[in-house]
Coordinates of C-alpha atoms and ligand atoms in Angstrom, one line a residue:
M252 CA 0.0 0.0 0.2
K253 CA 1.0 3.8 -0.2
T254 CA 1.6 6.0 2.5
R255 CA 2.3 9.4 3.2
A256 CA 5.5 10.2 5.2
A257 CA 7.8 12.4 6.2
V258 CA 11.3 11.0 4.5
A259 CA 14.7 12.0 5.8
F260 CA 17.0 11.6 2.2
E261 CA 19.8 12.9 4.0
A262 CA 21.4 14.0 7.2
K263 CA 20.8 17.9 7.7
K264 CA 18.4 18.2 5.1
P265 CA 14.4 19.2 5.7
L266 CA 12.5 16.5 5.8
E267 CA 10.0 15.6 2.6
I268 CA 6.5 14.9 2.3
V269 CA 6.5 11.9 -0.1
E270 CA 3.8 8.5 -0.6
V271 CA 6.0 6.4 0.0
D272 CA 4.9 2.3 -0.4
L273 CA 4.2 0.1 2.5
E274 CA 4.5 -3.4 2.8
G275 CA 1.8 -5.8 4.9
P276 CA 3.0 -7.1 8.3
K277 CA 4.8 -10.2 8.3
A278 CA 4.5 -13.0 10.9
G279 CA 4.9 -11.8 14.2
E280 CA 4.0 -8.0 13.0
V281 CA 1.2 -5.6 12.7
M282 CA 0.8 -1.8 10.9
V283 CA -0.4 0.6 12.8
E284 CA -2.0 3.6 11.6
I285 CA -0.3 7.0 13.4
K286 CA -2.7 9.4 15.0
A287 CA -0.3 11.5 15.9
T288 CA 3.4 11.7 16.6
G289 CA 5.7 14.0 19.1
V290 CA 8.8 15.2 17.9
C291 CA 12.1 14.6 20.6
H292 CA 14.8 16.1 21.1
T293 CA 16.5 12.8 19.6
D294 CA 15.0 13.2 15.8
A295 CA 17.0 16.2 15.8
Y296 CA 20.5 14.9 16.7
T297 CA 19.7 12.0 14.2
L298 CA 18.4 14.1 11.4
D299 CA 21.7 16.8 12.4
G300 CA 23.7 13.8 11.6
F301 CA 24.8 13.2 15.3
D302 CA 23.8 9.7 15.6
S303 CA 26.2 6.7 15.5
E304 CA 23.6 4.8 14.6
G305 CA 21.5 7.8 12.0
I306 CA 20.9 5.5 8.5
F307 CA 19.5 7.7 5.5
P308 CA 17.1 7.7 3.9
S309 CA 14.7 6.6 7.0
I310 CA 11.7 7.8 8.4
L311 CA 12.2 9.1 11.6
G312 CA 9.7 9.1 14.9
H313 CA 9.6 7.2 18.1
E314 CA 7.2 9.2 20.3
G315 CA 3.7 8.0 18.5
A316 CA 0.1 6.8 19.2
G317 CA -2.2 5.1 16.2
V318 CA -5.0 2.1 15.8
V319 CA -3.6 -1.5 14.7
V320 CA -5.5 -2.0 11.6
E321 CA -3.4 -5.4 10.3
V322 CA -1.4 -8.0 12.3
G323 CA 0.4 -10.7 10.6
P324 CA 0.5 -14.4 11.1
G325 CA 0.4 -15.7 14.8
V326 CA -0.2 -12.0 16.5
T327 CA -1.6 -13.1 19.8
S328 CA -1.2 -10.0 22.0
V329 CA -2.8 -7.2 20.2
A330 CA -5.8 -7.1 17.5
V331 CA -7.6 -4.8 15.1
G332 CA -8.6 -1.7 16.7
D333 CA -6.9 -1.9 19.3
H334 CA -4.9 1.6 20.5
V335 CA -1.2 1.5 21.0
I336 CA 1.8 3.2 21.4
P337 CA 5.2 1.6 19.1
L338 CA 8.1 0.9 21.4
Y339 CA 11.6 1.3 20.0
T340 CA 12.0 -0.4 23.6
P341 CA 10.2 -3.2 23.1
E342 CA 9.4 -6.0 25.7
C343 CA 9.8 -9.8 24.6
R344 CA 9.4 -11.2 27.8
Q345 CA 11.5 -14.0 26.7
C346 CA 15.3 -12.5 26.2
K347 CA 18.2 -13.1 28.9
S348 CA 17.5 -9.3 29.8
C349 CA 14.0 -9.5 29.7
L350 CA 13.7 -12.0 32.3
S351 CA 17.1 -10.2 34.5
G352 CA 14.1 -8.6 35.9
K353 CA 17.4 -5.9 36.0
T354 CA 16.6 -3.9 32.8
N355 CA 13.8 -3.0 30.6
L356 CA 16.5 -3.1 27.8
C357 CA 14.8 -6.2 26.0
T358 CA 17.6 -7.1 23.2
A359 CA 15.6 -9.7 21.2
I360 CA 15.6 -7.0 17.9
R361 CA 18.1 -4.5 19.2
A362 CA 20.0 -5.8 16.7
T363 CA 18.3 -5.5 13.0
Q364 CA 16.1 -2.2 14.9
G365 CA 20.0 -0.5 15.4
K366 CA 20.5 -1.0 11.5
G367 CA 16.9 0.2 10.6
L368 CA 15.1 -3.0 9.6
M369 CA 12.4 -5.3 11.1
P370 CA 13.9 -8.6 12.7
D371 CA 13.9 -10.6 9.1
G372 CA 16.2 -8.2 8.1
T373 CA 14.8 -6.0 5.9
S374 CA 12.4 -3.0 5.6
R375 CA 8.7 -3.0 4.7
F376 CA 9.2 1.1 3.8
S377 CA 10.7 1.9 -0.1
Y378 CA 10.3 4.8 -2.3
K379 CA 11.1 4.4 -6.2
G380 CA 11.9 0.4 -5.4
Q381 CA 14.9 1.5 -3.0
P382 CA 14.9 1.2 0.3
I383 CA 13.8 3.1 2.7
Y384 CA 15.6 2.4 6.6
H385 CA 12.7 2.2 9.6
Y386 CA 14.4 4.4 12.9
M387 CA 14.6 3.1 16.3
G388 CA 11.9 0.2 15.3
C389 CA 9.4 2.6 14.9
S390 CA 9.3 5.1 12.1
T391 CA 6.1 7.2 13.4
F392 CA 6.2 10.2 10.9
S393 CA 4.3 7.9 8.8
N394 CA 0.8 7.9 8.3
Y395 CA 1.1 3.9 9.0
T396 CA 3.9 1.9 10.0
V397 CA 4.9 -2.1 10.4
L398 CA 6.3 -2.9 13.8
P399 CA 6.9 -6.7 15.7
E400 CA 4.2 -6.9 18.2
I401 CA 6.8 -7.0 21.1
A402 CA 7.0 -3.4 20.3
V403 CA 3.6 -2.1 21.0
A404 CA 2.3 -1.5 24.1
K405 CA -1.8 -1.5 24.0
I406 CA -3.2 1.6 25.8
R407 CA -7.1 2.7 27.1
R408 CA -8.7 3.5 23.9
D409 CA -10.3 6.7 26.0
A410 CA -6.4 7.9 25.7
P411 CA -6.3 11.1 23.1
F412 CA -3.8 10.0 20.4
K413 CA -2.4 13.6 20.7
T414 CA -1.3 13.4 24.1
A415 CA -0.9 10.0 24.8
C416 CA 1.8 9.5 22.0
Y417 CA 4.0 11.9 24.7
C418 CA 3.4 8.8 26.7
G419 CA 5.8 6.9 23.7
C420 CA 9.3 8.8 24.9
G421 CA 9.1 12.1 26.7
V422 CA 6.8 11.6 29.4
T423 CA 8.1 8.0 30.3
T424 CA 11.3 9.0 29.9
G425 CA 11.3 11.7 32.1
V426 CA 8.8 10.6 35.1
G427 CA 10.7 7.0 34.7
A428 CA 14.0 8.1 35.2
V429 CA 12.6 9.3 38.6
T430 CA 10.5 6.4 39.9
N431 CA 12.1 3.3 38.2
T432 CA 15.6 4.3 37.9
A433 CA 17.2 6.5 40.6
K434 CA 14.2 5.4 42.6
V435 CA 13.7 8.7 44.4
E436 CA 12.2 9.0 47.9
P437 CA 10.6 11.6 49.3
G438 CA 12.4 14.7 51.0
A439 CA 15.1 14.3 48.5
N440 CA 16.7 17.0 46.7
A441 CA 17.5 17.1 43.2
I442 CA 18.7 19.1 40.3
V443 CA 18.1 19.2 37.0
F444 CA 19.8 20.2 33.8
G445 CA 17.9 20.7 30.8
L446 CA 14.4 21.9 31.2
G447 CA 13.2 20.9 27.4
G448 CA 10.5 18.2 26.6
I449 CA 12.2 15.4 29.1
G450 CA 13.2 17.8 32.2
L451 CA 10.4 18.9 32.9
N452 CA 9.0 15.5 32.8
V453 CA 11.7 14.8 35.0
I454 CA 10.3 17.6 37.4
Q455 CA 7.0 16.2 37.2
G456 CA 7.8 13.2 38.6
L457 CA 9.9 14.5 41.1
K458 CA 6.8 16.2 42.3
L459 CA 5.5 13.1 42.4
V460 CA 7.8 11.5 44.7
G461 CA 7.9 14.0 47.1
A462 CA 10.7 15.7 46.6
N463 CA 11.9 18.4 49.2
M464 CA 14.4 21.0 46.6
I465 CA 13.6 20.7 42.7
V466 CA 16.6 22.5 41.5
G467 CA 16.0 23.3 37.7
V468 CA 19.2 24.2 35.6
D469 CA 18.9 26.3 31.7
I470 CA 20.5 28.4 30.0
N471 CA 17.1 29.8 28.6
P472 CA 15.6 32.0 30.7
D473 CA 12.3 31.2 29.1
R474 CA 12.7 27.8 31.2
E475 CA 11.8 29.4 34.4
E476 CA 8.3 29.9 34.1
W477 CA 8.1 26.6 32.7
G478 CA 9.6 24.4 35.6
R479 CA 8.0 26.3 38.7
K480 CA 4.2 25.1 36.5
F481 CA 5.1 21.2 37.3
G482 CA 6.7 21.6 41.0
M483 CA 10.4 23.4 40.3
T484 CA 11.4 25.0 43.8
H485 CA 14.7 26.9 42.9
F486 CA 16.3 28.0 39.2
V487 CA 19.6 28.4 38.1
N488 CA 20.6 29.7 34.9
P489 CA 24.8 29.0 34.2
K490 CA 24.9 32.1 32.6
D491 CA 23.8 34.2 35.8
V492 CA 26.0 32.4 38.0
Q493 CA 29.2 34.5 39.3
G494 CA 32.3 31.7 39.4
D495 CA 32.2 28.2 39.6
L496 CA 28.6 26.8 38.8
V497 CA 29.5 23.4 40.3
Q498 CA 30.4 25.0 44.0
H499 CA 26.8 27.3 43.6
L500 CA 24.7 24.3 43.4
V501 CA 26.8 22.4 45.9
A502 CA 25.9 25.6 48.7
L503 CA 22.8 25.6 47.4
T504 CA 21.3 22.2 47.9
D505 CA 23.6 22.2 51.6
G506 CA 26.5 20.0 50.4
G507 CA 25.0 18.8 46.9
A508 CA 21.9 16.9 45.7
D509 CA 20.8 13.3 46.2
Y510 CA 20.2 13.4 42.8
T511 CA 20.7 15.0 39.8
F512 CA 19.5 14.6 36.1
D513 CA 21.0 15.6 32.8
A514 CA 18.1 16.1 30.3
T515 CA 20.8 18.2 27.7
G516 CA 23.0 15.3 26.3
N517 CA 25.6 18.2 26.6
T518 CA 29.1 15.6 28.2
G519 CA 30.0 19.3 29.7
V520 CA 26.9 19.6 31.4
M521 CA 26.8 16.0 32.8
R522 CA 30.0 16.4 34.5
T523 CA 28.9 19.2 36.3
A524 CA 25.6 17.0 37.3
L525 CA 27.9 14.8 38.6
E526 CA 30.1 17.0 40.4
A527 CA 27.0 18.7 41.8
C528 CA 25.7 15.6 43.7
H529 CA 26.3 14.7 47.4
R530 CA 29.8 13.4 48.8
G531 CA 29.0 9.9 49.5
W532 CA 25.9 9.1 47.9
G533 CA 24.7 11.5 45.3
E534 CA 23.6 10.2 42.3
S535 CA 23.6 11.3 39.0
I536 CA 21.5 10.0 35.9
I537 CA 22.5 10.6 31.9
I538 CA 19.1 10.5 30.4
G539 CA 21.0 13.2 27.5
V540 CA 21.8 11.8 24.6
A541 CA 25.3 13.0 23.5
E542 CA 26.8 13.2 19.8
A543 CA 28.6 10.7 18.0
G544 CA 32.2 11.1 19.7
K545 CA 31.8 12.2 22.7
E546 CA 32.8 11.1 25.9
I547 CA 32.2 11.8 29.7
S548 CA 35.1 12.5 31.9
T549 CA 35.4 13.4 36.0
R550 CA 38.3 12.7 38.5
P551 CA 37.7 9.3 39.6
F552 CA 38.1 10.8 43.2
Q553 CA 34.8 11.9 42.6
L554 CA 33.3 8.2 42.5
V555 CA 36.0 7.2 44.9
T556 CA 34.3 9.5 47.5
G557 CA 30.7 8.0 47.0
R558 CA 29.1 9.5 43.5
V559 CA 27.6 7.6 41.6
W560 CA 26.6 7.4 37.6
R561 CA 23.6 5.7 35.9
G562 CA 22.4 5.9 32.7
T563 CA 18.5 5.5 31.6
A564 CA 16.8 4.7 28.4
F565 CA 13.0 4.8 28.4
G566 CA 12.9 6.0 31.6
G567 CA 13.8 2.2 33.1
A568 CA 10.6 1.7 32.0
R569 CA 9.3 -2.0 30.6
G570 CA 8.1 -1.2 27.4
R571 CA 4.6 -3.2 27.1
T572 CA 4.0 -3.7 30.9
D573 CA 4.8 -0.1 32.4
T574 CA 3.6 2.5 29.4
P575 CA 0.0 1.7 29.2
K576 CA 0.7 2.2 33.1
I577 CA 2.2 5.6 32.5
V578 CA -1.2 6.9 30.5
D579 CA -3.4 5.6 33.1
W580 CA -1.6 7.9 35.4
Y581 CA -1.9 10.5 33.1
M582 CA -5.6 9.8 32.3
D583 CA -6.1 9.8 36.4
G584 CA -4.7 13.3 36.7
K585 CA -1.7 12.1 38.2
I586 CA 0.4 13.3 36.0
Q587 CA -0.2 16.4 33.7
I588 CA 1.1 16.4 29.5
D589 CA -1.6 18.8 27.9
P590 CA 0.7 21.7 29.1
M591 CA 3.3 21.0 27.6
I592 CA 2.6 20.1 24.2
T593 CA 3.1 23.5 22.9
H594 CA 2.1 23.3 19.3
V595 CA 0.2 21.2 17.1
L596 CA 1.0 20.4 13.0
P597 CA 0.2 18.8 10.0
L598 CA 2.3 16.7 8.8
E599 CA 3.2 18.7 5.6
E600 CA 4.6 21.8 8.7
I601 CA 6.4 18.7 10.2
N602 CA 9.8 20.6 9.8
K603 CA 8.7 23.3 11.8
A604 CA 8.9 21.3 14.8
F605 CA 12.6 21.1 14.5
D606 CA 13.0 24.5 14.1
L607 CA 10.4 25.6 17.0
M608 CA 13.0 23.2 19.1
H609 CA 16.6 25.1 17.9
A610 CA 14.9 28.1 19.0
G611 CA 13.8 27.1 22.2
E612 CA 10.1 27.7 21.6
S613 CA 8.4 24.4 21.9
I614 CA 8.2 22.2 24.7
R615 CA 6.5 19.4 22.3
T616 CA 5.1 19.7 19.2
V617 CA 3.1 16.9 18.1
V618 CA 2.1 16.0 14.9
T619 CA -1.1 15.0 13.4
F620 CA -2.3 12.7 10.5
Ligands
NAD570 P1 15.0 19.7 24.2 O1 15.6 20.6 23.3 O2 13.6 19.9 24.5 O3 15.3 20.3 25.6 C1 16.8 20.3 26.1 C2 16.8 21.3 27.3 O4 18.2 21.8 27.8 C3 15.9 22.9 27.1 O5 15.6 23.6 27.6 C4 17.9 23.8 26.8 O6 17.7 25.4 26.8 C5 18.4 22.8 27.8 N1 19.9 23.3 27.3 C6 20.9 23.1 26.6 N2 22.5 23.2 26.8 C7 22.3 23.7 27.9 C8 23.3 24.1 29.1 N3 24.4 23.6 28.5 N4 22.8 23.8 30.4 C9 21.9 24.1 30.9 N5 20.6 23.7 30.1 C10 21.0 23.4 28.9 O7 15.0 18.2 24.3 P2 14.2 17.0 24.5 O8 13.7 16.5 23.9 O9 13.8 17.4 26.6 O10 15.8 15.9 25.4 C11 16.5 16.1 26.1 C12 17.8 14.7 25.7 O11 17.3 14.1 26.4 C13 18.3 14.9 24.9 O12 19.8 14.8 24.5 C14 17.8 13.7 24.1 O13 18.1 13.1 22.8 C15 17.7 12.9 25.5 N6 16.5 11.9 25.3 C16 17.1 10.6 25.8 C17 15.8 9.8 26.1 C18 16.8 8.6 26.8 O14 15.8 7.6 26.9 N7 17.8 8.0 27.5 C19 14.8 9.7 25.9 C20 14.2 11.0 25.1 C21 14.9 12.6 25.3
AHE571 N1 21.6 5.7 18.6 C1 22.9 6.1 19.6 C2 22.5 6.5 21.4 C3 20.8 6.8 21.0 C4 20.3 6.2 22.8 O1 20.8 6.4 23.2 N2 18.7 5.9 22.6 C5 18.3 6.5 23.7 C6 16.7 6.6 23.6 S1 16.4 8.2 22.9 C7 15.0 8.2 23.2 O2 15.0 9.8 22.2 C8 18.0 4.6 23.6 O3 17.0 4.2 24.2 N3 19.3 3.9 24.4 C9 19.6 2.7 24.3 C10 19.7 1.4 23.0 O4 19.5 0.3 23.2 O5 19.4 2.2 22.1 C11 24.2 5.7 19.7 O6 24.6 6.6 20.6 O7 24.4 4.8 18.6
ZN572 ZN1 12.9 10.4 22.3

């Protein structure tokens, strides 16, 4: 069949809206009609050529929601008509990682996913007879896409697609970094670096678990008002700090934070976040995705003296099990999504979403079909 999609033909070039060919689902796969998709900074990072796994031409997008319209042979866990969220972190419930109970990083299809292919080693998308690659196993910048059934989370039908799609990455990542990865306890002091589509969700996660100080750090002064809306208690703009930022943050948090979170992807900020942790126990969680070739560094003494560096992918959430619960939290009013969706655009205007993000004008743009 044909489907409308925004194709990334080359790095650093605007996406082009074209009709691509899409093959139907094979065994164990489903076709999903995407109703809405968020644009995450990771999409921009891949389009800008910073992703070591970036492949072109491809159909980006990994924060979608839609409806199952066709199932391949052997599919049992979802049916036509089900509302689903595509998962870049699938959950097969059979691989060593899933069975370990120690990680959400299912390994069943990770190798082919990283090569832009379906588990059988081929692509379902093509244009003028040439294959177009999948992205993060999702390719939600297409009106229709095909996914393995282990890579879709079935969600309740009364959740609006326009807001539920954000649970496919940003909301789950930010809130989950607090609840699953750091397991922040009530009364803890925390610092969040980067108050964008992910960082604000870290802030609302911290508020949810009853953190005490919630310090937000951003170089964009407009983000102070945003942070305060979701529970931030203190704001620091590094540009306004005289002297050393680490010392400033350590003083503000009475010896350092119990938990810090990087939601910028900047390796210099990651170092600051680690060093702003409390001596003896502070934990720093890396959420941000750094450009290919970048490395983190600090004095080993920082770790010797008890600070801990951790990372999180998709907020430690087990795709099929936890994503529907995050949607429930939203529908039950425990977390907010609507105010963070600052812009809604039709697919034809998707390139504006990237411009708004780079200009610091949007929190999340959602594209509807
Ligand atoms: P965003 O563009 O919406 O927000 C980034 C924020 O960081 C902006 O407010 C910006 O002003 C701020 N910032 C930039 N440089 C800074 C600096 N030096 N100091 C302080 N603040 C700074 O991006 P997003 O969608 O929120 O994504 C944030 C990061 O998280 C990206 O690197 C993205 O790739 C990554 N990410 C990771 C996961 C994961 O599973 N680990 C999931 C989603 C996104
Ligand atoms: N492909 C990059 C790494 C990108 C990355 O770390 N992605 C995160 C999700 S970002 C969502 O917005 C992730 O889930 N990582 C775990 C995984 O298995 O990809 C690179 O450096 O090669
Ligand atoms: Zn994302």
